[in-house]
Every structure is written in structure tokens, then in C-alpha cells.
mmCIF file of C-alpha atoms in Angstrom:
data_model
loop_
_atom_site.group_PDB
_atom_site.id
_atom_site.type_symbol
_atom_site.label_atom_id
_atom_site.label_comp_id
_atom_site.label_asym_id
_atom_site.label_seq_id
_atom_site.Cartn_x
_atom_site.Cartn_y
_atom_site.Cartn_z
ATOM 1 C CA MET A 1123 50.774 -13.526 18.582
ATOM 2 C CA GLN A 1124 48.857 -10.451 19.716
ATOM 3 C CA GLU A 1125 45.141 -10.738 19.050
ATOM 4 C CA PRO A 1126 44.105 -8.349 16.246
ATOM 5 C CA ASP A 1127 41.955 -5.371 17.109
ATOM 6 C CA LEU A 1128 38.320 -5.746 16.058
ATOM 7 C CA SER A 1129 38.362 -2.346 14.336
ATOM 8 C CA ASP A 1130 41.356 -3.417 12.225
ATOM 9 C CA LEU A 1131 39.519 -6.554 11.125
ATOM 10 C CA LYS A 1132 36.490 -4.444 10.260
ATOM 11 C CA ALA A 1133 38.673 -2.069 8.237
ATOM 12 C CA PHE A 1134 40.119 -5.027 6.311
ATOM 13 C CA VAL A 1135 36.618 -6.311 5.476
ATOM 14 C CA ALA A 1136 35.499 -2.864 4.316
ATOM 15 C CA VAL A 1137 38.515 -2.369 2.044
ATOM 16 C CA THR A 1138 38.264 -5.876 0.604
ATOM 17 C CA ARG A 1139 34.553 -5.495 -0.091
ATOM 18 C CA ALA A 1140 35.025 -2.073 -1.722
ATOM 19 C CA ARG A 1141 38.170 -3.207 -3.587
ATOM 20 C CA GLY A 1142 39.898 -0.003 -2.625
ATOM 21 C CA PHE A 1143 40.866 2.233 0.280
ATOM 22 C CA ARG A 1144 39.344 5.397 -1.167
ATOM 23 C CA HIS A 1145 35.961 3.826 -1.912
ATOM 24 C CA ALA A 1146 35.845 2.152 1.495
ATOM 25 C CA ALA A 1147 36.737 5.469 3.130
ATOM 26 C CA LEU A 1148 33.937 7.311 1.335
ATOM 27 C CA THR A 1149 31.438 4.639 2.311
ATOM 28 C CA GLY A 1150 32.545 4.375 5.913
ATOM 29 C CA GLY A 1151 33.085 8.040 6.631
ATOM 30 C CA VAL A 1152 36.743 7.593 7.604
ATOM 31 C CA SER A 1153 40.026 8.524 5.988
ATOM 32 C CA ALA A 1154 41.763 6.283 3.476
ATOM 33 C CA SER A 1155 45.017 6.707 5.414
ATOM 34 C CA SER A 1156 43.449 5.371 8.619
ATOM 35 C CA LEU A 1157 42.157 2.319 6.749
ATOM 36 C CA SER A 1158 45.547 1.756 5.178
ATOM 37 C CA GLU A 1159 47.227 1.943 8.571
ATOM 38 C CA ALA A 1160 44.686 -0.486 10.063
ATOM 39 C CA VAL A 1161 45.289 -3.057 7.311
ATOM 40 C CA ARG A 1162 49.065 -2.602 7.560
ATOM 41 C CA ARG A 1163 48.853 -3.152 11.322
ATOM 42 C CA LEU A 1164 46.709 -6.265 10.842
ATOM 43 C CA GLU A 1165 49.130 -7.725 8.277
ATOM 44 C CA GLN A 1166 52.022 -7.075 10.619
ATOM 45 C CA GLN A 1167 50.283 -8.811 13.517
ATOM 46 C CA LEU A 1168 49.277 -11.829 11.427
ATOM 47 C CA GLY A 1169 52.616 -12.005 9.651
ATOM 48 C CA VAL A 1170 51.071 -12.405 6.203
ATOM 49 C CA ARG A 1171 50.099 -10.112 3.340
ATOM 50 C CA LEU A 1172 46.331 -9.840 3.017
ATOM 51 C CA LEU A 1173 45.937 -7.378 0.140
ATOM 52 C CA ASN A 1174 47.720 -6.839 -3.157
ATOM 53 C CA ARG A 1175 47.935 -3.090 -3.756
ATOM 54 C CA THR A 1176 48.560 -1.389 -7.093
ATOM 55 C CA THR A 1177 47.910 2.148 -8.278
ATOM 56 C CA ARG A 1178 44.719 0.921 -9.972
ATOM 57 C CA SER A 1179 43.282 -1.756 -7.719
ATOM 58 C CA VAL A 1180 43.287 -3.493 -4.362
ATOM 59 C CA THR A 1181 42.629 -7.250 -4.388
ATOM 60 C CA PRO A 1182 42.893 -9.867 -1.634
ATOM 61 C CA THR A 1183 45.689 -12.400 -1.611
ATOM 62 C CA GLU A 1184 44.721 -16.041 -1.145
ATOM 63 C CA ALA A 1185 45.171 -15.625 2.596
ATOM 64 C CA GLY A 1186 43.203 -12.382 2.512
ATOM 65 C CA GLN A 1187 40.351 -13.990 0.582
ATOM 66 C CA ARG A 1188 40.140 -16.856 3.085
ATOM 67 C CA LEU A 1189 40.048 -14.392 5.980
ATOM 68 C CA PHE A 1190 37.448 -12.206 4.252
ATOM 69 C CA GLU A 1191 35.161 -15.183 3.547
ATOM 70 C CA ARG A 1192 35.089 -15.966 7.278
ATOM 71 C CA LEU A 1193 34.975 -12.441 8.639
ATOM 72 C CA ALA A 1194 32.318 -10.919 6.355
ATOM 73 C CA PRO A 1195 29.493 -13.236 7.524
ATOM 74 C CA ALA A 1196 30.667 -12.886 11.125
ATOM 75 C CA PHE A 1197 30.450 -9.091 11.007
ATOM 76 C CA GLY A 1198 27.079 -9.458 9.320
ATOM 77 C CA GLU A 1199 25.853 -11.534 12.266
ATOM 78 C CA ILE A 1200 27.184 -8.935 14.707
ATOM 79 C CA THR A 1201 25.275 -6.224 12.846
ATOM 80 C CA ILE A 1202 22.099 -8.327 12.947
ATOM 81 C CA ALA A 1203 22.520 -9.005 16.665
ATOM 82 C CA LEU A 1204 23.032 -5.345 17.518
ATOM 83 C CA ASP A 1205 20.235 -4.289 15.220
ATOM 84 C CA ALA A 1206 17.823 -6.601 17.043
ATOM 85 C CA VAL A 1207 18.024 -4.225 19.996
ATOM 86 C CA ASN A 1208 16.304 -1.652 17.820
ATOM 87 C CA LEU A 1209 13.106 -3.678 18.114
ATOM 88 C CA PHE A 1210 12.892 -2.524 21.742
ATOM 89 C CA ARG A 1211 13.201 1.169 20.932
ATOM 90 C CA GLU A 1212 10.348 3.528 20.183
ATOM 91 C CA SER A 1213 12.412 4.765 17.239
ATOM 92 C CA PRO A 1214 15.293 2.801 15.661
ATOM 93 C CA THR A 1215 18.847 4.057 15.673
ATOM 94 C CA GLY A 1216 21.731 3.475 13.312
ATOM 95 C CA THR A 1217 22.974 4.532 9.895
ATOM 96 C CA LEU A 1218 21.095 4.194 6.622
ATOM 97 C CA ARG A 1219 23.490 4.186 3.661
ATOM 98 C CA LEU A 1220 21.943 5.173 0.325
ATOM 99 C CA ASN A 1221 23.458 5.367 -3.162
ATOM 100 C CA VAL A 1222 21.490 7.759 -5.357
ATOM 101 C CA PRO A 1223 21.716 9.551 -8.721
ATOM 102 C CA SER A 1224 22.261 13.305 -8.706
ATOM 103 C CA ILE A 1225 18.654 14.052 -9.728
ATOM 104 C CA ALA A 1226 17.402 12.290 -6.593
ATOM 105 C CA ALA A 1227 19.979 13.996 -4.376
ATOM 106 C CA ARG A 1228 18.956 17.420 -5.665
ATOM 107 C CA GLU A 1229 15.222 17.181 -6.213
ATOM 108 C CA ILE A 1230 13.756 14.245 -4.273
ATOM 109 C CA LEU A 1231 15.653 13.572 -1.068
ATOM 110 C CA PRO A 1232 15.970 16.997 0.645
ATOM 111 C CA ALA A 1233 12.284 17.437 1.484
ATOM 112 C CA LEU A 1234 11.705 13.714 2.001
ATOM 113 C CA LEU A 1235 14.619 13.249 4.375
ATOM 114 C CA SER A 1236 13.765 16.328 6.401
ATOM 115 C CA ARG A 1237 10.451 14.681 7.333
ATOM 116 C CA PHE A 1238 11.935 11.221 7.777
ATOM 117 C CA LEU A 1239 14.753 12.381 10.064
ATOM 118 C CA ALA A 1240 12.364 14.501 12.092
ATOM 119 C CA ALA A 1241 10.355 11.335 12.728
ATOM 120 C CA HIS A 1242 13.477 9.238 13.431
ATOM 121 C CA PRO A 1243 16.042 11.397 15.245
ATOM 122 C CA GLY A 1244 18.182 8.369 16.087
ATOM 123 C CA ILE A 1245 18.936 7.557 12.445
ATOM 124 C CA THR A 1246 21.787 9.014 10.396
ATOM 125 C CA VAL A 1247 21.455 8.917 6.604
ATOM 126 C CA ASP A 1248 24.752 8.545 4.740
ATOM 127 C CA ILE A 1249 24.281 9.422 1.057
ATOM 128 C CA GLY A 1250 26.607 8.606 -1.811
ATOM 129 C CA THR A 1251 25.842 10.236 -5.162
ATOM 130 C CA ASN A 1252 26.654 8.288 -8.300
ATOM 131 C CA ASP A 1253 25.152 8.514 -11.791
ATOM 132 C CA THR A 1254 26.449 5.107 -12.843
ATOM 133 C CA PHE A 1255 24.992 1.787 -11.760
ATOM 134 C CA ILE A 1256 27.019 0.053 -9.044
ATOM 135 C CA ASP A 1257 26.701 -3.043 -6.887
ATOM 136 C CA ILE A 1258 25.268 -1.424 -3.771
ATOM 137 C CA LEU A 1259 26.000 -4.395 -1.531
ATOM 138 C CA ALA A 1260 29.624 -4.669 -2.614
ATOM 139 C CA ALA A 1261 30.013 -0.935 -2.072
ATOM 140 C CA GLY A 1262 28.579 -1.129 1.445
ATOM 141 C CA PHE A 1263 25.202 0.554 0.849
ATOM 142 C CA ASP A 1264 21.886 -0.627 2.288
ATOM 143 C CA ALA A 1265 19.785 0.572 -0.642
ATOM 144 C CA GLY A 1266 19.861 2.724 -3.746
ATOM 145 C CA ILE A 1267 17.637 4.827 -5.947
ATOM 146 C CA ARG A 1268 17.486 4.104 -9.669
ATOM 147 C CA TYR A 1269 15.125 4.086 -12.614
ATOM 148 C CA ASP A 1270 13.357 0.870 -13.627
ATOM 149 C CA GLU A 1271 15.489 0.146 -16.691
ATOM 150 C CA ARG A 1272 18.544 -0.084 -14.435
ATOM 151 C CA LEU A 1273 17.055 -2.309 -11.731
ATOM 152 C CA GLU A 1274 18.225 -5.878 -11.272
ATOM 153 C CA ARG A 1275 15.448 -8.466 -11.117
ATOM 154 C CA ASP A 1276 16.472 -9.868 -7.749
ATOM 155 C CA MET A 1277 15.954 -6.531 -6.045
ATOM 156 C CA ILE A 1278 12.872 -5.277 -4.229
ATOM 157 C CA ALA A 1279 11.743 -1.939 -5.675
ATOM 158 C CA VAL A 1280 9.531 0.673 -4.006
ATOM 159 C CA PRO A 1281 8.352 3.784 -5.907
ATOM 160 C CA ILE A 1282 9.839 6.980 -4.502
ATOM 161 C CA GLY A 1283 9.421 10.569 -5.650
ATOM 162 C CA PRO A 1284 7.421 11.690 -8.708
ATOM 163 C CA ARG A 1285 5.899 8.812 -10.644
ATOM 164 C CA VAL A 1286 6.250 10.558 -13.996
ATOM 165 C CA GLN A 1287 9.189 12.687 -15.087
ATOM 166 C CA HIS A 1288 10.274 14.183 -18.381
ATOM 167 C CA PHE A 1289 13.174 15.831 -20.142
ATOM 168 C CA VAL A 1290 13.060 19.347 -21.524
ATOM 169 C CA ALA A 1291 15.120 21.037 -24.231
ATOM 170 C CA ALA A 1292 15.593 24.760 -23.625
ATOM 171 C CA ALA A 1293 17.678 27.748 -24.669
ATOM 172 C CA SER A 1294 17.976 31.410 -23.750
ATOM 173 C CA PRO A 1295 15.797 34.005 -25.518
ATOM 174 C CA SER A 1296 18.957 35.597 -26.970
ATOM 175 C CA TYR A 1297 20.127 32.310 -28.470
ATOM 176 C CA LEU A 1298 16.740 31.604 -30.058
ATOM 177 C CA ALA A 1299 16.551 35.148 -31.416
ATOM 178 C CA ALA A 1300 19.949 34.714 -33.082
ATOM 179 C CA ARG A 1301 19.686 31.098 -34.243
ATOM 180 C CA GLY A 1302 15.967 30.450 -34.548
ATOM 181 C CA THR A 1303 13.719 27.966 -32.765
ATOM 182 C CA PRO A 1304 13.959 24.306 -33.875
ATOM 183 C CA GLN A 1305 10.643 22.790 -34.921
ATOM 184 C CA HIS A 1306 11.837 19.198 -35.277
ATOM 185 C CA PRO A 1307 14.539 17.291 -33.342
ATOM 186 C CA SER A 1308 16.504 16.738 -36.552
ATOM 187 C CA GLU A 1309 17.059 20.507 -36.761
ATOM 188 C CA LEU A 1310 19.204 20.260 -33.616
ATOM 189 C CA LEU A 1311 21.994 19.011 -35.888
ATOM 190 C CA ASN A 1312 22.307 22.614 -37.054
ATOM 191 C CA HIS A 1313 22.254 24.061 -33.542
ATOM 192 C CA ALA A 1314 24.779 24.427 -30.736
ATOM 193 C CA CYS A 1315 23.947 21.687 -28.227
ATOM 194 C CA ILE A 1316 25.366 21.533 -24.707
ATOM 195 C CA GLY A 1317 26.206 17.890 -24.066
ATOM 196 C CA HIS A 1318 26.119 15.911 -20.836
ATOM 197 C CA ARG A 1319 28.714 13.252 -20.009
ATOM 198 C CA PHE A 1320 27.880 10.566 -17.452
ATOM 199 C CA ASP A 1321 30.293 9.503 -14.707
ATOM 200 C CA SER A 1322 31.044 6.432 -16.826
ATOM 201 C CA GLY A 1323 32.420 8.693 -19.567
ATOM 202 C CA VAL A 1324 29.531 8.041 -21.967
ATOM 203 C CA LEU A 1325 28.066 11.067 -23.744
ATOM 204 C CA ALA A 1326 24.298 11.217 -23.265
ATOM 205 C CA THR A 1327 22.156 10.761 -26.370
ATOM 206 C CA TRP A 1328 19.182 13.087 -26.698
ATOM 207 C CA GLU A 1329 15.987 11.122 -27.328
ATOM 208 C CA PHE A 1330 12.703 12.707 -28.404
ATOM 209 C CA LYS A 1331 9.333 11.034 -28.860
ATOM 210 C CA ARG A 1332 6.033 12.117 -30.418
ATOM 211 C CA GLY A 1333 3.449 9.404 -30.778
ATOM 212 C CA ASP A 1334 5.209 6.445 -32.383
ATOM 213 C CA ASP A 1335 8.047 8.574 -33.762
ATOM 214 C CA VAL A 1336 11.338 8.423 -31.898
ATOM 215 C CA VAL A 1337 14.325 10.587 -32.832
ATOM 216 C CA ARG A 1338 17.768 10.214 -31.265
ATOM 217 C CA ILE A 1339 20.369 12.939 -31.566
ATOM 218 C CA GLU A 1340 24.071 12.912 -30.766
ATOM 219 C CA PRO A 1341 24.546 16.442 -29.358
ATOM 220 C CA ASN A 1342 27.263 18.543 -30.921
ATOM 221 C CA GLY A 1343 28.200 21.977 -29.705
ATOM 222 C CA PRO A 1344 30.591 24.243 -27.838
ATOM 223 C CA MET A 1345 30.591 22.430 -24.493
ATOM 224 C CA ILE A 1346 30.269 19.036 -22.833
ATOM 225 C CA ALA A 1347 29.968 18.821 -19.043
ATOM 226 C CA SER A 1348 29.039 16.400 -16.287
ATOM 227 C CA VAL A 1349 27.629 19.029 -13.923
ATOM 228 C CA ILE A 1350 24.088 20.167 -14.657
ATOM 229 C CA GLU A 1351 24.573 23.573 -13.021
ATOM 230 C CA LEU A 1352 27.357 24.303 -15.501
ATOM 231 C CA GLU A 1353 25.248 23.122 -18.446
ATOM 232 C CA ARG A 1354 22.252 25.163 -17.319
ATOM 233 C CA GLY A 1355 24.429 28.241 -16.759
ATOM 234 C CA ALA A 1356 25.930 27.906 -20.232
ATOM 235 C CA ALA A 1357 22.464 27.748 -21.781
ATOM 236 C CA ILE A 1358 21.323 30.794 -19.817
ATOM 237 C CA ALA A 1359 24.415 32.623 -21.075
ATOM 238 C CA GLY A 1360 23.334 31.908 -24.651
ATOM 239 C CA LEU A 1361 25.893 29.264 -25.582
ATOM 240 C CA GLY A 1362 23.356 26.771 -26.882
ATOM 241 C CA ILE A 1363 20.486 24.394 -26.193
ATOM 242 C CA VAL A 1364 20.479 22.280 -23.033
ATOM 243 C CA TYR A 1365 18.552 19.024 -22.564
ATOM 244 C CA SER A 1366 17.865 17.715 -19.064
ATOM 245 C CA PHE A 1367 15.329 16.861 -16.364
ATOM 246 C CA ASP A 1368 12.469 19.336 -16.192
ATOM 247 C CA GLU A 1369 13.159 19.691 -12.451
ATOM 248 C CA PHE A 1370 16.637 21.035 -13.196
ATOM 249 C CA LEU A 1371 15.517 23.569 -15.780
ATOM 250 C CA ARG A 1372 12.062 24.594 -14.497
ATOM 251 C CA PRO A 1373 13.226 27.456 -12.196
ATOM 252 C CA ALA A 1374 15.154 29.116 -15.050
ATOM 253 C CA ILE A 1375 12.195 28.601 -17.403
ATOM 254 C CA GLU A 1376 9.767 30.172 -14.922
ATOM 255 C CA GLN A 1377 12.129 33.135 -14.532
ATOM 256 C CA GLY A 1378 12.311 33.597 -18.293
ATOM 257 C CA ALA A 1379 16.040 32.868 -18.445
ATOM 258 C CA LEU A 1380 15.355 29.786 -20.555
ATOM 259 C CA VAL A 1381 12.637 29.016 -23.100
ATOM 260 C CA PRO A 1382 11.538 25.404 -23.702
ATOM 261 C CA VAL A 1383 11.624 24.125 -27.283
ATOM 262 C CA LEU A 1384 10.266 21.024 -29.024
ATOM 263 C CA GLY A 1385 7.544 20.699 -26.405
ATOM 264 C CA GLU A 1386 5.518 18.292 -28.571
ATOM 265 C CA TRP A 1387 8.468 15.923 -28.531
ATOM 266 C CA CYS A 1388 8.771 15.813 -24.736
ATOM 267 C CA GLN A 1389 9.969 12.424 -23.541
ATOM 268 C CA THR A 1390 8.252 11.133 -20.391
ATOM 269 C CA PHE A 1391 9.346 8.188 -18.288
ATOM 270 C CA THR A 1392 8.539 6.431 -15.031
ATOM 271 C CA GLY A 1393 9.920 8.011 -11.883
ATOM 272 C CA PRO A 1394 12.607 6.421 -9.696
ATOM 273 C CA PHE A 1395 12.496 3.533 -7.253
ATOM 274 C CA LEU A 1396 14.159 2.806 -3.947
ATOM 275 C CA TYR A 1397 15.682 -0.647 -4.340
ATOM 276 C CA TYR A 1398 17.306 -3.052 -1.915
ATOM 277 C CA PRO A 1399 18.175 -6.761 -1.819
ATOM 278 C CA SER A 1400 15.667 -9.387 -0.824
ATOM 279 C CA ARG A 1401 16.843 -10.819 2.470
ATOM 280 C CA THR A 1402 15.418 -12.181 5.689
ATOM 281 C CA HIS A 1403 16.911 -9.510 7.901
ATOM 282 C CA MET A 1404 16.507 -5.873 6.990
ATOM 283 C CA PRO A 1405 18.482 -3.283 9.006
ATOM 284 C CA ALA A 1406 16.165 -1.285 11.243
ATOM 285 C CA PRO A 1407 17.016 2.108 9.652
ATOM 286 C CA LEU A 1408 16.202 0.729 6.183
ATOM 287 C CA ARG A 1409 12.971 -0.871 7.425
ATOM 288 C CA ALA A 1410 11.940 2.455 8.949
ATOM 289 C CA PHE A 1411 12.683 4.275 5.683
ATOM 290 C CA VAL A 1412 10.765 1.745 3.574
ATOM 291 C CA ASP A 1413 7.800 1.874 5.966
ATOM 292 C CA PHE A 1414 7.927 5.682 5.815
ATOM 293 C CA ILE A 1415 7.738 5.635 2.017
ATOM 294 C CA LEU A 1416 5.030 2.955 1.854
ATOM 295 C CA ALA A 1417 2.954 4.888 4.375
ATOM 296 C CA GLY A 1418 2.746 7.696 1.828
ATOM 297 C CA ASP A 1419 4.734 10.234 3.852
ATOM 298 C CA ASP A 1420 6.468 11.289 0.661
ATOM 299 C CA SER A 1421 3.092 11.795 -1.053
ATOM 300 C CA GLY A 1422 4.014 15.365 -1.741
ATOM 301 C CA ASN A 1423 6.556 14.082 -4.245
ATOM 302 C CA HIS A 1424 4.150 11.826 -6.106
ATOM 303 C CA SER A 1425 2.600 13.277 -9.223
#
């Protein structure tokens, strides 16, 4: 039997861990077709089916699971061995894979990463954007960014970005002139609200707080979207009231295209965290990024 190619074995591990060719391709920066061909070639060489493929899922066969259980730790040891060489470099090299929510991708990471990558030219940052909580290890990421209510207890969390954030409700001057300005969150039931749907399919509830009073509203209006630029544009066009991160809406508010409402009911919350698993060995690119954050180099984002 011809000895399998190491890259084919690596492709099999990636697909099995991600439970799909498309997800593994997105994580690894390769095409799904190349991964499929690599697994097909490996199965042909070994003479046994390793993966069960359906239109909805990819799962290992018993033989595939046995192979994965042996290969995954082995590839992990190879990564650790190669990464040890980074200790002898002035600046580490390698890829840092991050899974982040869209707010972090838009408002936190651009300025932060420009400074980090300037300090570490040998590192490549591979970013996956996802507004639902996923298992970062299973998906092949080194770390993620999330808010504290979504963090698992066995993860190490490091504050990143602004320490306090808040949501803002806003509408165009023309909309408020035609429909009036709500004075209490309950009045939103009589207004056109532009809803936001998460990647999971769940429609976001609008929550307002003033002192000990908390009011939750199920938005109802002419449009529901999952892209904030579309929601913001609809509000600017006068279609209704939008409710989102202040960072998303602030430029339009400062330009006068949107007017904030219900300011006394502004909901504030703790800013995001970089989180990663507790483990003895930390990849050099991740260690460099954590050290960069802890050193306060992203202090410009703390407020």
C-alpha cells in the first residue's frame, strides 16, 4: 500500500474536526473541492471509507473516528514542535486564527491589528466573523472574542477593546417629524421598528433600562435584516427606528442623518473579551497577541 501523503492526512483531520468540507475550507484558507479530493484520495489509498457524507453533514465512520483520534494529537505535537522554533526568533511567525463577532471586526480589530501586525510582521491573522457562539477549538480557531455572558468558565478571558459599550435607538429627522418621538420604550409598539436577526435565526429583542426598570420590546416594523449597514441605511431613509451598538450609529448621528431617542433608557454593558482555552502550550502567535493586549498597546480602545 502506498504511504498516504501528509497533506491528505491533515486535510482529513481538518474536515473531521470541522464536521464539514466548507467549514474546514473557510478555516484553512483552501477550497472545499481540494479538501474533498484529498479525503477521496486518502480513502482510496487506505481502501476504507473514512467519512459519511450527506447534504447536511459530514461525520466519521468507525474507521475514520479511530484514525482521527490518533492523528489529531499527532498533528498537535507537530505544531508544538515547530512552534518551539519561534522561541529563537526576535519576532514569532505563524498564523493566528480568531473568531469574532461583527462588532469587533468592524470597530475594534482594524486599528488594533494594524499596530500588532506592524510589531509582528511574521504573523498572519486569519479572521472568521460569526455572531453566534461556536466551539472555537472544534472549528480550528486559536481564540475568539465574545461578551462575558457568552464565555465558558473553562476559558481564559482578557479584556479587549472598550470596557463599556451601549446600545442606541435612533431614527431620521423626517421619521420623527412624521411619527413623533417616543418618550417611553413601550411607545415603540406603535412605531415602525427595524429588526435585527442573528446568524442563528433568532430575532433580537430590544432591551431598555433606566434605574431598576427594565423594558423588553419585540420589534415590529417594515424590515428585518442581519446586516447592520442595511438596517442603518433603512433608518436614514426614514423607514423606522433602528436599535444597535452606538459605534455603528454614531457617525450617522454626528452627521445629523439620525437622531437618538430614549437616551435615558440607554442600556450599557461590559465590553468584549479575547478568550482562549487554558492549556500548557500556547501557540506563539497567540502568546504574542495576548502579551500585546496585556501590555496596554490597545489602550486607545479602552474607555
